[in-house]
């Protein structure tokens, strides 16, 4: 066991401190402890550096399928027992799968932490699946896809947009999987993903709440320490995007669409280890272009100065392992055509780049980002998710702790420079989502 | 108000020795009561305000007025138009939320300690002196109309609207508080002013606060915020009986997965046996432990991603509802399993083991709910709205644990009515009519 760092992250400009301690076990498992002693509660999270973008070609959805199957039996634990034990102890639990990670968490009274570790460590290695599990859980994930995607024209449209956005990267494949590939998933697909990726040297343990770092370390050593490292864990590599040199446009037609809209996405860089400045600038850009409808460039131009849209927004999230997207959405006002709305959106972006940024807006955003750090401290589970998501997306604890200050240092020039680089139509997809082509007449 | 009731019902379950919540009951200098949990480790405060009444006060011809009014409170007040108001709010990094429910309207706010007075003054203007500018009315009205169009094409919204209309007819509970395209189009500025006067009534207010503020400071702040609102409002609507009989209603809609909303009459929140019903539901279709419905429909048969049931004790009526979604080819089987489980529990009740597990879960989960200033403020205001004393928290565990197997099984026989269950199914279900 090596003691790596005991960091006390001081938040710039205040006396607030978020006490974070990190360790690494001998088997390569990373441990992050976040102290919050206000209530006798703990959040226990285990994150694997394996998400849908790590799946083998042709087996889309297997990371998420396996997440479901992890609630089945192990050599010593009955199917559903872990969940039942969590509930019988008054706790709550869940799991989640993303492009870059799969995570499991429980929220329980702080003195139940050893019990959670015992069960979580057990299911990292000892899963015993039956053909019955495989069959019924496949039905469940297909119904989940029905519920989240097939029954939602907006979700189907997003899927098509992402598939067009990523020419060569697995981010273009949906996390839940393409339906035809999900239907073919079997025991072997699930187990081969499990055997290689569910290993301590591919995992990050985040424990947050009313705990002492020394005690967490001792418990982690006891429960997770004996698990063997996976010697054949592959280097994490995904096929990368080639230069994107042609604008893509698509029309998604579905009679269930009640409200036509325009969606635009651009390929955009993510937060990188030791280099988060571009992502910080893009965070401001999303707010300045389409954060609040009342104060953002698109909101003012399309909803206040003209009656072009009932909604206009921009979004960006820099927490990915590889390049992600920067997005815009405009819902035209009644009687406004999609073409006119898109033209107005592009004109508003051009004007934003031309006119520069009001220093007062930059200052207001800095103030809000500062305040959001204060509000965030009320939710230790949210802080824990920050660390888990960052550490599975190629960032370090130092990067997480530096992020608020990097955000504070962003200038208007940084934002405009990032906008010039990212808002390139050759690297974009524009989707029109409509009930039928009649609306285009 | 389904979501609010549900959240509150969960928070009522039980107490434990671990819930060390010190509630101060205060009365402001102006005579307004409030509950406070003072906690100064993070420099902000969360405030929750509920006014009884809500969208059920709407004039039927102007259905949606209360909802539109609440949406317009952040669109300009005093000297500030909508953009001016939001610029001022953003500069303070405060956040305000305004919501309309069937039985109440609510205001949620968080203020940083460093600029609390300014943030409260801005919110005060929104509550007491909203402008209802014509351009803001038209902008927000268009947003509501857009949402109504989306709801009309959303299977879950279609199911709710169909179920509510059949269960409650002309009563406000029978229609969406958002209104219809016609009624929303008919709302005038005068209607909004009337809705404001009717809904934000000092005599019907409950206040909860948690965070970095003292009792004296909170008293002054509350008087500032709501001391100038009218004392009394119009009469509340009459009670209404749940009017839907057992059966199935299919609403044809071309989509791959059918959505089913089902239910029958429920039980009052202040019924002396409410906790027996609450435990019963936790076992049948709750979301904490693996429920019987979840076990049978999802785990054993793989027919759905989720199936749940929940008690809905509204102010003027009661429901016991559930929902399940499954592919068009399998929804009939899912519904058959739900009916069978409903009938089985009605006739055979629950086991002692199931009841013990539910009690352990509900009593253990309780202290975990007090996990943030906004959550605590919400619990405080909910308890007052239900007329519960502050000591309720400490004693509730015992009340849950005191429920006997006989009481739960008697409740099962009385409350669960498999033949009375009505299913509204939206989709292209095979084998259902």
PDB file of N, CA and C in Angstrom, chain B residues 60-64 141 145 178-187:
ATOM      1  N   UNK B  60     -62.886  27.470 -13.998  1.00  0.00           N
ATOM      2  CA  UNK B  60     -62.804  26.436 -15.035  1.00  0.00           C
ATOM      3  C   UNK B  60     -62.603  26.995 -16.441  1.00  0.00           C
ATOM      4  N   UNK B  61     -63.186  28.141 -16.739  1.00  0.00           N
ATOM      5  CA  UNK B  61     -63.030  28.716 -18.077  1.00  0.00           C
ATOM      6  C   UNK B  61     -61.634  29.290 -18.285  1.00  0.00           C
ATOM      7  N   UNK B  62     -60.901  29.479 -17.186  1.00  0.00           N
ATOM      8  CA  UNK B  62     -59.537  30.019 -17.247  1.00  0.00           C
ATOM      9  C   UNK B  62     -58.558  29.020 -16.631  1.00  0.00           C
ATOM     10  N   UNK B  63     -58.858  27.740 -16.821  1.00  0.00           N
ATOM     11  CA  UNK B  63     -58.007  26.691 -16.261  1.00  0.00           C
ATOM     12  C   UNK B  63     -56.573  26.910 -16.729  1.00  0.00           C
ATOM     13  N   UNK B  64     -55.642  26.844 -15.788  1.00  0.00           N
ATOM     14  CA  UNK B  64     -54.241  27.118 -16.115  1.00  0.00           C
ATOM     15  C   UNK B  64     -53.781  28.482 -15.629  1.00  0.00           C
ATOM     16  N   UNK B 141     -46.974  32.346 -22.061  1.00  0.00           N
ATOM     17  CA  UNK B 141     -48.156  31.646 -22.573  1.00  0.00           C
ATOM     18  C   UNK B 141     -47.766  30.745 -23.761  1.00  0.00           C
ATOM     19  N   UNK B 145     -48.239  26.751 -24.068  1.00  0.00           N
ATOM     20  CA  UNK B 145     -48.947  26.140 -25.207  1.00  0.00           C
ATOM     21  C   UNK B 145     -48.062  25.091 -25.897  1.00  0.00           C
ATOM     22  N   UNK B 178     -52.314  22.624 -15.968  1.00  0.00           N
ATOM     23  CA  UNK B 178     -51.729  23.451 -17.024  1.00  0.00           C
ATOM     24  C   UNK B 178     -52.804  24.108 -17.888  1.00  0.00           C
ATOM     25  N   UNK B 179     -54.035  23.570 -17.843  1.00  0.00           N
ATOM     26  CA  UNK B 179     -55.109  24.089 -18.696  1.00  0.00           C
ATOM     27  C   UNK B 179     -55.105  23.423 -20.057  1.00  0.00           C
ATOM     28  N   UNK B 180     -55.950  23.941 -20.946  1.00  0.00           N
ATOM     29  CA  UNK B 180     -56.000  23.458 -22.327  1.00  0.00           C
ATOM     30  C   UNK B 180     -55.619  24.604 -23.252  1.00  0.00           C
ATOM     31  N   UNK B 181     -55.414  24.283 -24.531  1.00  0.00           N
ATOM     32  CA  UNK B 181     -55.076  25.343 -25.492  1.00  0.00           C
ATOM     33  C   UNK B 181     -56.116  26.469 -25.422  1.00  0.00           C
ATOM     34  N   UNK B 182     -57.391  26.098 -25.299  1.00  0.00           N
ATOM     35  CA  UNK B 182     -58.447  27.106 -25.295  1.00  0.00           C
ATOM     36  C   UNK B 182     -58.437  27.933 -24.015  1.00  0.00           C
ATOM     37  N   UNK B 183     -58.382  27.252 -22.857  1.00  0.00           N
ATOM     38  CA  UNK B 183     -58.455  28.029 -21.606  1.00  0.00           C
ATOM     39  C   UNK B 183     -57.205  28.872 -21.400  1.00  0.00           C
ATOM     40  N   UNK B 184     -56.046  28.363 -21.801  1.00  0.00           N
ATOM     41  CA  UNK B 184     -54.821  29.153 -21.638  1.00  0.00           C
ATOM     42  C   UNK B 184     -54.862  30.374 -22.553  1.00  0.00           C
ATOM     43  N   UNK B 185     -55.415  30.196 -23.756  1.00  0.00           N
ATOM     44  CA  UNK B 185     -55.536  31.335 -24.681  1.00  0.00           C
ATOM     45  C   UNK B 185     -56.464  32.405 -24.110  1.00  0.00           C
ATOM     46  N   UNK B 186     -57.417  31.997 -23.271  1.00  0.00           N
ATOM     47  CA  UNK B 186     -58.431  32.937 -22.773  1.00  0.00           C
ATOM     48  C   UNK B 186     -57.983  33.720 -21.546  1.00  0.00           C
ATOM     49  N   UNK B 187     -56.843  33.360 -20.955  1.00  0.00           N
ATOM     50  CA  UNK B 187     -56.419  34.006 -19.705  1.00  0.00           C
ATOM     51  C   UNK B 187     -55.951  35.439 -19.981  1.00  0.00           C
TER      52      UNK B 187
END
